[in-house]
PDB file of C-alpha atoms in Angstrom:
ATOM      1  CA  UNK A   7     293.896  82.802 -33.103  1.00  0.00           C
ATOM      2  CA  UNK A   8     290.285  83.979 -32.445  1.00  0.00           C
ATOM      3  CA  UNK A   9     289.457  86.756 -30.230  1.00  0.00           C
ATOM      4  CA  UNK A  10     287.844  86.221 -26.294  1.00  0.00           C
ATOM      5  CA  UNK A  11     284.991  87.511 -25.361  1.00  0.00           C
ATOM      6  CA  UNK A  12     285.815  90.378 -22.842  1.00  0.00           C
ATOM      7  CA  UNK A  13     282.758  90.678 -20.213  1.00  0.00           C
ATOM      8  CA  UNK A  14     282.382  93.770 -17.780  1.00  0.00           C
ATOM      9  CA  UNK A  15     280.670  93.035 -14.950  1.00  0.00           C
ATOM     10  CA  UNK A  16     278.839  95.058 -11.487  1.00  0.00           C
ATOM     11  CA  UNK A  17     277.920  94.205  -8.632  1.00  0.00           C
ATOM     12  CA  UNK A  18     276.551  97.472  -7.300  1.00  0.00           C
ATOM     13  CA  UNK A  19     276.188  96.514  -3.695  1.00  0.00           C
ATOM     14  CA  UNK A  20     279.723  97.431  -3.864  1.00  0.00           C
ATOM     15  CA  UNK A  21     278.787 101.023  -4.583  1.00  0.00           C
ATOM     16  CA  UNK A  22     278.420 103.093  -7.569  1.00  0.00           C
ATOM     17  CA  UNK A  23     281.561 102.521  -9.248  1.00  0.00           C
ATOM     18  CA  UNK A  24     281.744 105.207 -11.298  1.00  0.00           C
ATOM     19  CA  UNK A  25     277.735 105.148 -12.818  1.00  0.00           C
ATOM     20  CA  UNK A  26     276.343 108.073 -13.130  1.00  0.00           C
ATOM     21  CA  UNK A  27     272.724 109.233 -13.381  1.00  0.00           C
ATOM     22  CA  UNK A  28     270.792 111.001 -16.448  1.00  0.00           C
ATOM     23  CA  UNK A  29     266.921 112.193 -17.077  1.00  0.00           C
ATOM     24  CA  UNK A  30     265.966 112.667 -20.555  1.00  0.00           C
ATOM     25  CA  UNK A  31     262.316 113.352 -22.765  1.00  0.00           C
ATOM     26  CA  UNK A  32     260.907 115.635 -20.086  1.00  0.00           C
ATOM     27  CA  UNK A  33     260.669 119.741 -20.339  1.00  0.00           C
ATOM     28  CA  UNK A  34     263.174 121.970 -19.277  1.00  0.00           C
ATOM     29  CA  UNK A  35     263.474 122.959 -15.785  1.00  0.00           C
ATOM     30  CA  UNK A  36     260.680 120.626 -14.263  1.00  0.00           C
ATOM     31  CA  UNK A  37     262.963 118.268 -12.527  1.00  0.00           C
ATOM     32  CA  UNK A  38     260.909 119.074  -9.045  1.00  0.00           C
ATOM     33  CA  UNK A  39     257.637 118.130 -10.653  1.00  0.00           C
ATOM     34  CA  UNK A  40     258.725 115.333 -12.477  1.00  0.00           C
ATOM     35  CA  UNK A  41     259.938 114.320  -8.915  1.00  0.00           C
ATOM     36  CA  UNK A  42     263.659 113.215 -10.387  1.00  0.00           C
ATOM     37  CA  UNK A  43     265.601 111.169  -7.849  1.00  0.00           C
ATOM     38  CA  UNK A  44     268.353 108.909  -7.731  1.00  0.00           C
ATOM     39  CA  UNK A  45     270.935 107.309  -5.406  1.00  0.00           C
ATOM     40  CA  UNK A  46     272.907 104.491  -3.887  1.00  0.00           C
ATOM     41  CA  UNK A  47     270.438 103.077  -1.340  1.00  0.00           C
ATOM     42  CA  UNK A  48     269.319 100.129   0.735  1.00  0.00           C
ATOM     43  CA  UNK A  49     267.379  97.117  -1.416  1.00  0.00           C
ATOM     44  CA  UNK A  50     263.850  97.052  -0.285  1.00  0.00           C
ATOM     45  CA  UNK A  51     263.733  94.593   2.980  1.00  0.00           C
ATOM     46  CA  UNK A  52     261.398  92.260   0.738  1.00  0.00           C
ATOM     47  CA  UNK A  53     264.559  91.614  -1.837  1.00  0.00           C
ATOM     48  CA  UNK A  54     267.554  91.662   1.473  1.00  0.00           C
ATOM     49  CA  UNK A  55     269.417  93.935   2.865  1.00  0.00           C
ATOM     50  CA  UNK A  56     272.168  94.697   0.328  1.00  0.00           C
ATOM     51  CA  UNK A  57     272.927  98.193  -1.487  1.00  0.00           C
ATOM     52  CA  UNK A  58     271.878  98.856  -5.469  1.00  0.00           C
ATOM     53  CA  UNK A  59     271.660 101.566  -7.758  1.00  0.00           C
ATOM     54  CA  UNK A  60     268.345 103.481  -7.148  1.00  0.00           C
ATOM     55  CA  UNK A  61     266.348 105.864  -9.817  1.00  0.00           C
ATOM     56  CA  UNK A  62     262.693 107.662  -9.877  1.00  0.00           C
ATOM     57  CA  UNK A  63     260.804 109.534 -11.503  1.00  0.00           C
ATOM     58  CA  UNK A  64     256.952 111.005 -12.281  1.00  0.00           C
ATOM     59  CA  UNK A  65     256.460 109.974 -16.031  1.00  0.00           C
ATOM     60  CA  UNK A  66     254.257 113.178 -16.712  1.00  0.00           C
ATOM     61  CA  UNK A  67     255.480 113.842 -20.310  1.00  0.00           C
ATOM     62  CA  UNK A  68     254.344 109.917 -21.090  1.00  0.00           C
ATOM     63  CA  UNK A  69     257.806 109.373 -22.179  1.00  0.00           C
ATOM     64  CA  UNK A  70     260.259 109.650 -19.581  1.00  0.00           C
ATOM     65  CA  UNK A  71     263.675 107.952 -20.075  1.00  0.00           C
ATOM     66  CA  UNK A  72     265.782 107.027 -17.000  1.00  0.00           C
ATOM     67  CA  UNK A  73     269.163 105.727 -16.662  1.00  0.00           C
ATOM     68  CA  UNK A  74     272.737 105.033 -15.950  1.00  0.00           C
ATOM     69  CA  UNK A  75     275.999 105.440 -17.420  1.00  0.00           C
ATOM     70  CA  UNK A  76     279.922 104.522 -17.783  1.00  0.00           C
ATOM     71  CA  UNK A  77     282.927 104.090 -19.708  1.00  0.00           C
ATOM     72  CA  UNK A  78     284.520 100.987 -20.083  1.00  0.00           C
ATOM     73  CA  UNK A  79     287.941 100.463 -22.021  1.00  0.00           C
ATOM     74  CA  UNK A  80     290.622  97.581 -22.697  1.00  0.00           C
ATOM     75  CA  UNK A  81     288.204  96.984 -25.846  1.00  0.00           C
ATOM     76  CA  UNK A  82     290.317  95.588 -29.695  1.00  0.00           C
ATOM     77  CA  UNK A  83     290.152  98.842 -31.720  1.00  0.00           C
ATOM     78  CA  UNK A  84     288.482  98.920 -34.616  1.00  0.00           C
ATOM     79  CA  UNK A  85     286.591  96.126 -34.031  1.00  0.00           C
ATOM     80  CA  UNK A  86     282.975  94.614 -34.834  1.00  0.00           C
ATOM     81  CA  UNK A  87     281.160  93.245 -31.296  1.00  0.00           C
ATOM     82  CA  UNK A  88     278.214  91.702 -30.727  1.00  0.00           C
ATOM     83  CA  UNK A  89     277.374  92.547 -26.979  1.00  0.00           C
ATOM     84  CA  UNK A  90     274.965  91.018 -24.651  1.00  0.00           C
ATOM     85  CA  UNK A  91     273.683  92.799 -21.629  1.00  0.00           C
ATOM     86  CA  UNK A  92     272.189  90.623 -18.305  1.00  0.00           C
ATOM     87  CA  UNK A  93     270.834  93.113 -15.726  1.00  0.00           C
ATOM     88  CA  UNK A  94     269.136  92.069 -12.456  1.00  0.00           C
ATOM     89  CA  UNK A  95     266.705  94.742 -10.725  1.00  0.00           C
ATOM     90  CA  UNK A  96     264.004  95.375  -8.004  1.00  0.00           C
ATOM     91  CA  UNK A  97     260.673  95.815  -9.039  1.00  0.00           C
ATOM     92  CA  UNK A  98     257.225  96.570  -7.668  1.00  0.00           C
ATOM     93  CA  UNK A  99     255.111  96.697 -10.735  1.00  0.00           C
ATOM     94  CA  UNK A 100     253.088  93.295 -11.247  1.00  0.00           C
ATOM     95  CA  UNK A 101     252.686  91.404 -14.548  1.00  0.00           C
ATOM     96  CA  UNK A 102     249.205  92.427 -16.304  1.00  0.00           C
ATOM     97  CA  UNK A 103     248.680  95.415 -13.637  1.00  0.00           C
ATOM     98  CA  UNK A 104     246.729  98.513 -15.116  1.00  0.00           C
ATOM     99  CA  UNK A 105     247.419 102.222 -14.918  1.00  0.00           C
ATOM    100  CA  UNK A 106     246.969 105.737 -16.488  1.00  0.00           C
ATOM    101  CA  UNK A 107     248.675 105.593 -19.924  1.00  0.00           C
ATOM    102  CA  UNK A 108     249.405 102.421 -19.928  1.00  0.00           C
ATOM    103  CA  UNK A 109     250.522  99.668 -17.563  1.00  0.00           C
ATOM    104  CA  UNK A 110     253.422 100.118 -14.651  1.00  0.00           C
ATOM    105  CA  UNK A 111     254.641  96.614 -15.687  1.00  0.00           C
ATOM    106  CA  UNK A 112     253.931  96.360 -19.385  1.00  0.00           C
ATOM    107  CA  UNK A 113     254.767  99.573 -20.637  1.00  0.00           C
ATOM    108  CA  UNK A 114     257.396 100.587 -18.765  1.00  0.00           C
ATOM    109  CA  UNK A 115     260.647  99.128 -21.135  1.00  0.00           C
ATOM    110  CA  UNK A 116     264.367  97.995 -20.148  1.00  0.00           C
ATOM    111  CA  UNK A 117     267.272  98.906 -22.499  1.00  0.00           C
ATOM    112  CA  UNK A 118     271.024  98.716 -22.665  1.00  0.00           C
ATOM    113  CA  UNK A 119     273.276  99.860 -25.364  1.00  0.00           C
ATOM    114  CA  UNK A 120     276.858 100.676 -25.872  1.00  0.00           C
ATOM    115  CA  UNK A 121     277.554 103.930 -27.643  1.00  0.00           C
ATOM    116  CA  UNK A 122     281.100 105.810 -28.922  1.00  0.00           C
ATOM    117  CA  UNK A 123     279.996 109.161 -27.209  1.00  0.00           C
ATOM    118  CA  UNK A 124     278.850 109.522 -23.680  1.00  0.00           C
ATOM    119  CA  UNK A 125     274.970 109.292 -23.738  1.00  0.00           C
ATOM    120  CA  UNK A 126     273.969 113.222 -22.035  1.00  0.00           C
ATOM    121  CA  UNK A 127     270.943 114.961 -21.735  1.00  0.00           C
ATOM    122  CA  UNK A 128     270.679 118.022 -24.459  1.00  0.00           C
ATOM    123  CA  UNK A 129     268.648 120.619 -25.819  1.00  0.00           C
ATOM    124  CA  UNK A 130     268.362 119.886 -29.491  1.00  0.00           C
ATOM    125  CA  UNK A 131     265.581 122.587 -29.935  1.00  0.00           C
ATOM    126  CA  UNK A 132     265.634 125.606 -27.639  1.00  0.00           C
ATOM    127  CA  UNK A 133     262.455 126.618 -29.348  1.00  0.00           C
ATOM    128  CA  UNK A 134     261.030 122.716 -27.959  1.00  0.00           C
ATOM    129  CA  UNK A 135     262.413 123.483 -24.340  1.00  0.00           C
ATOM    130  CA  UNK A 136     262.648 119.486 -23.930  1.00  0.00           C
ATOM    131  CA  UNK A 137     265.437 117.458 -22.653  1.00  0.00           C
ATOM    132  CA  UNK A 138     266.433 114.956 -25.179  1.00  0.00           C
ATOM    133  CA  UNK A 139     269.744 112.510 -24.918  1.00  0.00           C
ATOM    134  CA  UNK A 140     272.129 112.985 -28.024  1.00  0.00           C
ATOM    135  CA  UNK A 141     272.071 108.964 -28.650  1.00  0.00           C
ATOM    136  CA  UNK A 142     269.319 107.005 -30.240  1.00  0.00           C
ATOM    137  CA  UNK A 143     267.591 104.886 -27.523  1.00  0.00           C
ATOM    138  CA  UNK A 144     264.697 104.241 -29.409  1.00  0.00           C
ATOM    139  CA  UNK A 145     261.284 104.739 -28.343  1.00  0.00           C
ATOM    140  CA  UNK A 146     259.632 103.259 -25.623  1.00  0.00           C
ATOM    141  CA  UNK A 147     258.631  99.810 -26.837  1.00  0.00           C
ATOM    142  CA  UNK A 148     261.352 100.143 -30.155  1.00  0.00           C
ATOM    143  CA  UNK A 149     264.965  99.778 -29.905  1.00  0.00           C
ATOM    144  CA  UNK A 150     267.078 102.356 -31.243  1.00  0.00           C
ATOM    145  CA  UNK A 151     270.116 102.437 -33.367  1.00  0.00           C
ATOM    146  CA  UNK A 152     272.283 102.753 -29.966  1.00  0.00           C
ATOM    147  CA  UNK A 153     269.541 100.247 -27.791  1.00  0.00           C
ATOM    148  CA  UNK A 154     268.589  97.560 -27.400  1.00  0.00           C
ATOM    149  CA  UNK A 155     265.081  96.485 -25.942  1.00  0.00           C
ATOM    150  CA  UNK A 156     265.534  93.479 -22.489  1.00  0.00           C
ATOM    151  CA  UNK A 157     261.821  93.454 -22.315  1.00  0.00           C
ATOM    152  CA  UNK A 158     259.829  95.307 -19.208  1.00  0.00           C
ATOM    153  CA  UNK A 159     259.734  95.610 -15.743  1.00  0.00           C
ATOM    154  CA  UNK A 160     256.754  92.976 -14.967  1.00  0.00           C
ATOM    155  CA  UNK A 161     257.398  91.055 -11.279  1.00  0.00           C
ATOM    156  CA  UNK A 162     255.626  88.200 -11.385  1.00  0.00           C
ATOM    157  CA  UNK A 163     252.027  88.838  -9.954  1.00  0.00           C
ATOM    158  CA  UNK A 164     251.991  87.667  -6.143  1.00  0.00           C
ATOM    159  CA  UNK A 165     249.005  90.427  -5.532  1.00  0.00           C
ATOM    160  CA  UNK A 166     251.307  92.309  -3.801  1.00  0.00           C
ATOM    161  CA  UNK A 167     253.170  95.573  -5.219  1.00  0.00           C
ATOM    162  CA  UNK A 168     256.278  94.245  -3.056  1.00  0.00           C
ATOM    163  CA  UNK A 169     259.231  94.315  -4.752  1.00  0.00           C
ATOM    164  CA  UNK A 170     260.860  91.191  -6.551  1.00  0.00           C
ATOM    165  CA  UNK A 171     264.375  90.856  -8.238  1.00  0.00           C
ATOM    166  CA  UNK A 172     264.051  90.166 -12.206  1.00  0.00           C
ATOM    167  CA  UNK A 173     266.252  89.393 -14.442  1.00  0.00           C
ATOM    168  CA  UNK A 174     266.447  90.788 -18.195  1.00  0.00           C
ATOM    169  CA  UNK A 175     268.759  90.282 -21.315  1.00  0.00           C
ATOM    170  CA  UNK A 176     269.087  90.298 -25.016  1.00  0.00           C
ATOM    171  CA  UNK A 177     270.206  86.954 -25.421  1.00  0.00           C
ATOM    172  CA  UNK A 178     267.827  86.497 -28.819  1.00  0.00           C
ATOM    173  CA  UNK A 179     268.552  90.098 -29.776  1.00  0.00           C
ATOM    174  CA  UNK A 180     271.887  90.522 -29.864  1.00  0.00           C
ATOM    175  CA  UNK A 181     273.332  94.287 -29.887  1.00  0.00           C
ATOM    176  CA  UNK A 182     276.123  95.884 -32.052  1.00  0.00           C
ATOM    177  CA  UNK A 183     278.943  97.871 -31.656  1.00  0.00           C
ATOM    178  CA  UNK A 184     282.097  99.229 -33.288  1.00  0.00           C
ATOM    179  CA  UNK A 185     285.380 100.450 -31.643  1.00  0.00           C
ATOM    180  CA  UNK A 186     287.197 103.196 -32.455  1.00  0.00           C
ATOM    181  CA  UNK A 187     290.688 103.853 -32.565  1.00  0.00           C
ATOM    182  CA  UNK A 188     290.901 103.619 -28.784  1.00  0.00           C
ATOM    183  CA  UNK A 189     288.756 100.441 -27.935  1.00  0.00           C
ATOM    184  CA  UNK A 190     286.387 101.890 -25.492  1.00  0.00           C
ATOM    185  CA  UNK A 191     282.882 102.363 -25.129  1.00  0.00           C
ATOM    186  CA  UNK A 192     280.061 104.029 -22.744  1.00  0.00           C
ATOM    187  CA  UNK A 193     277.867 101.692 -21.143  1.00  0.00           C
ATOM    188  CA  UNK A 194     274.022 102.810 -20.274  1.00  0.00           C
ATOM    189  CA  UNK A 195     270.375 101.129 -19.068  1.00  0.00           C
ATOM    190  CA  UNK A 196     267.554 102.339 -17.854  1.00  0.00           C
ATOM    191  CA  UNK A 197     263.869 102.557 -19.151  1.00  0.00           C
ATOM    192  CA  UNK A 198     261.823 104.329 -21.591  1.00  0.00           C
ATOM    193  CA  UNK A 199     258.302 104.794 -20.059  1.00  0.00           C
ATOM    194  CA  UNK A 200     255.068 104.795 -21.786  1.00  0.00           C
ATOM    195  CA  UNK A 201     252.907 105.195 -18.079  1.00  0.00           C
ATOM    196  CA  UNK A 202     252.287 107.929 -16.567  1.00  0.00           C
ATOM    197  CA  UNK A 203     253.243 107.438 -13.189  1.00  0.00           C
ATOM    198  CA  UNK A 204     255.907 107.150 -11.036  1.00  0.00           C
ATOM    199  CA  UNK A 205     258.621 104.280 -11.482  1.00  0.00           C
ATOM    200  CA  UNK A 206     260.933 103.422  -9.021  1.00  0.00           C
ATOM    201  CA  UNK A 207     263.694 100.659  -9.759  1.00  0.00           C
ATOM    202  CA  UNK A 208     267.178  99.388  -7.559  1.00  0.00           C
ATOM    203  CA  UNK A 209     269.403  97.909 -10.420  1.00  0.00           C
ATOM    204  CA  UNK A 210     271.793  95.786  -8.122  1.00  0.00           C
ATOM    205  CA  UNK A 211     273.824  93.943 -10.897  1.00  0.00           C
ATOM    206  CA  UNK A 212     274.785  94.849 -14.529  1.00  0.00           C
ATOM    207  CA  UNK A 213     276.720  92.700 -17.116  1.00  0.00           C
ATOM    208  CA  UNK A 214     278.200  93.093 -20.576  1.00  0.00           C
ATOM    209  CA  UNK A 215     279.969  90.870 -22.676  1.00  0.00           C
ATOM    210  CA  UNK A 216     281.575  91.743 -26.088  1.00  0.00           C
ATOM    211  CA  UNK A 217     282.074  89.405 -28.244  1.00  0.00           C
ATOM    212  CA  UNK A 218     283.851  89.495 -31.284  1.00  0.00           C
ATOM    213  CA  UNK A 219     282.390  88.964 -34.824  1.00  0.00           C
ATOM    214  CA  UNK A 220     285.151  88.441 -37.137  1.00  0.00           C
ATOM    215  CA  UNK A 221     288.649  90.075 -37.989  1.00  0.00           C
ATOM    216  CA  UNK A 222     288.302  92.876 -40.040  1.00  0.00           C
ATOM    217  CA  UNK A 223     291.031  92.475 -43.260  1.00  0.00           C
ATOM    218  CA  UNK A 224     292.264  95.213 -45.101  1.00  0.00           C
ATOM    219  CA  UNK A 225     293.904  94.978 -48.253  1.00  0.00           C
ATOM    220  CA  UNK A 226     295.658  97.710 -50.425  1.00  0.00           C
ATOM    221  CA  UNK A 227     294.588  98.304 -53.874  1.00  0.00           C
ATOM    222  CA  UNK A 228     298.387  96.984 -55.432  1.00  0.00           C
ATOM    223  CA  UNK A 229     297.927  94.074 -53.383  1.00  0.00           C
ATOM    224  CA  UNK A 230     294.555  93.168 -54.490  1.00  0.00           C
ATOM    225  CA  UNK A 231     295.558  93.353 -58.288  1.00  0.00           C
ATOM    226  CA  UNK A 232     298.615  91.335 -57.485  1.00  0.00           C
ATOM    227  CA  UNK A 233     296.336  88.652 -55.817  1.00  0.00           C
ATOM    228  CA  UNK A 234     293.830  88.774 -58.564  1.00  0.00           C
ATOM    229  CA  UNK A 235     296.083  88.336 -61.168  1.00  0.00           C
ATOM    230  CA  UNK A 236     297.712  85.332 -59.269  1.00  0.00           C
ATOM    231  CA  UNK A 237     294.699  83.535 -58.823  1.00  0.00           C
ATOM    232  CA  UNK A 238     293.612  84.086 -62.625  1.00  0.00           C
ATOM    233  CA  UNK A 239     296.909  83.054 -63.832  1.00  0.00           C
ATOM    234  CA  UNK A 240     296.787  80.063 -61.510  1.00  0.00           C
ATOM    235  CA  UNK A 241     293.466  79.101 -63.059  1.00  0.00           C
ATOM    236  CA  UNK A 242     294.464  79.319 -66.756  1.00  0.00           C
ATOM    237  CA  UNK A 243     297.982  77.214 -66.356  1.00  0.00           C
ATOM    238  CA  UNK A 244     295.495  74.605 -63.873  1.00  0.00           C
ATOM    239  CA  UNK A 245     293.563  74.268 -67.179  1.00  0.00           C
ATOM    240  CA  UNK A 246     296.584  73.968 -70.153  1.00  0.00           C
ATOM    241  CA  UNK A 247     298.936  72.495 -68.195  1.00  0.00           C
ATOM    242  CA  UNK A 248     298.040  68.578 -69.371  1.00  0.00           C
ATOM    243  CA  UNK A 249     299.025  70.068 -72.924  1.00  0.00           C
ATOM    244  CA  UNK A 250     302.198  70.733 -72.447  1.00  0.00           C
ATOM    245  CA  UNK A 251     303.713  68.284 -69.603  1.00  0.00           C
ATOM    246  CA  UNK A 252     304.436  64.526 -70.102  1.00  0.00           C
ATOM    247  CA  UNK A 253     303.262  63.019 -66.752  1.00  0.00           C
ATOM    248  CA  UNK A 254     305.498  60.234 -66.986  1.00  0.00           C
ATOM    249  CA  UNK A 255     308.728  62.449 -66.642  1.00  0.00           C
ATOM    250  CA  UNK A 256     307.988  65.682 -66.199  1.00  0.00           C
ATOM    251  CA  UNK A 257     309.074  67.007 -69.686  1.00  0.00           C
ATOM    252  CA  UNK A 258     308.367  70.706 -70.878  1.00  0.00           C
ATOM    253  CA  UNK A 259     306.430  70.098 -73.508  1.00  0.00           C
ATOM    254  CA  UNK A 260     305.388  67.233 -75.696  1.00  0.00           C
ATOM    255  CA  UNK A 261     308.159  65.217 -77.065  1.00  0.00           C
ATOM    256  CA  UNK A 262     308.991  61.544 -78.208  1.00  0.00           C
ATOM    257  CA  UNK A 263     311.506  59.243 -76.941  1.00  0.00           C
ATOM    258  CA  UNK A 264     314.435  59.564 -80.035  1.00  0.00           C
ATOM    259  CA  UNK A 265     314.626  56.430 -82.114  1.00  0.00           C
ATOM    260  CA  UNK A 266     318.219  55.072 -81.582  1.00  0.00           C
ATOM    261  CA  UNK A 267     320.401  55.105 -84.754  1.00  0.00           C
ATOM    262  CA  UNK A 268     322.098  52.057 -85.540  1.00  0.00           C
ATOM    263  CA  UNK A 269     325.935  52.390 -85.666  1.00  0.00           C
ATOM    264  CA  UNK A 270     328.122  52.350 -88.924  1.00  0.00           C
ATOM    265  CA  UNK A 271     329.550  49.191 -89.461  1.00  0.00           C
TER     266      UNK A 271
END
């Protein structure tokens, strides 16, 4: 019987529900000037009056990465998935629009990925004093091997810098992931930014849905030999077997039909 897709779902005027914030690809210790925030806060009053998932920062590096984070389980262990992500967020930044480094809109890039360790901010190199995250998310416009790219955070330009809900997902770049032995994964989005300015997003929904690939067989050395063999030795007796069976009844071998002997008068 084929596997269902299993789908994970938020609606984060709800609240938080157990997401949790992270900052990486800025220097050690300059949260203040990179003006870091984050929170669960009201939707702007041009998008309604619900609660979402808020995050800012000051892109001063020209490479800040911003996001969320959570674990999900109930996964099939060991198992191949290919996982789309839908995400629906507040903007301000309009399609086109220009800006130091690059554009608010343009450059600024979505992601989503699903990832066997919890994605952190580290220091890989004390001597580099630069928070890094200890997954691949790619960079900025490039997935990585634990991303996926949903495009970038472009509003559709009204010649306002109000904010607008868009939607993003992978739908024609599908995402992969492999369980381990305990079927669960951590969840994260955000955006890698190539502008240097500030970005401030409300995520208010965020979707996931696994779906599986294919069953993974395994099969023992022994039993592969046995099967092997079978198979050959099926094949050979397919090919001789008209040599040595009557099809009229089914004799082993060929034979004739005895001649009758008459009896002794």
């Amino acid at each position: 019987m084929a596997k269902k897709s299993i789908v994970f779902s938020w609606d984060f005027s709800e609240g938080t529900q157990g997401w949790q914030e992270g900052f990486a690809d800025y220097p050690l210790g300059q949260e203040d000037f990179y003006n870091l925030d984050f929170g669960w806060l009201p939707l702007p009053s041009t998008v309604g009056d619900k609660q979402a998932l808020f995050i800012t920062g000051d892109n001063r590096s020209d490479d800040l990465f911003m996001y969320f984070r959570n674990q999900v389980t109930g996964l099939t262990p060991q198992t191949n998935y290919s996982v789309t992500f839908d995400i629906e967020l507040a903007s301000n930044a309009p399609d086109g629009s220009a800006g130091i480094g690059g554009s608010p809109a343009n450059s600024v890039f979505l992601k989503a990925g699903a990832t066997l360790v919890e994605p952190l901010p580290i220091i890989n190199d004390p001597d580099e004093g630069v928070i890094r995250l200890n997954i691949d998310q790619g960079n900025q416009s490039e997935s990585g091997n634990d991303s996926v790219v949903l495009g970038d955070i472009a509003k559709p330009d009204d010649g306002t810098f109000d904010y607008a809900l868009i939607k993003r997902n992978n739908n024609t770049d599908k995402f992969t992931f492999r369980t381990d032995d305990l079927g669960s994964a951590w969840l994260y989005f955000g955006t890698d930014s190539g502008y240097e300015g500030t970005t401030a997003l409300f995520y208010s929904k965020f979707q996931a849905e696994f779906s599986p690939q294919f069953d993974s067989i395994s099969v023992s050395e022994p039993s592969m030999i046995t099967l092997l063999l079978t198979l050959s030795l099926s094949a050979l007796f397919s090919q001789i077997r008209p040599f040595f069976f009557n099809h009229n009844d089914f004799y082993f071998l060929p034979h004739k039909t005895p001649k009758r002997t008459k009896p002794r008068s």
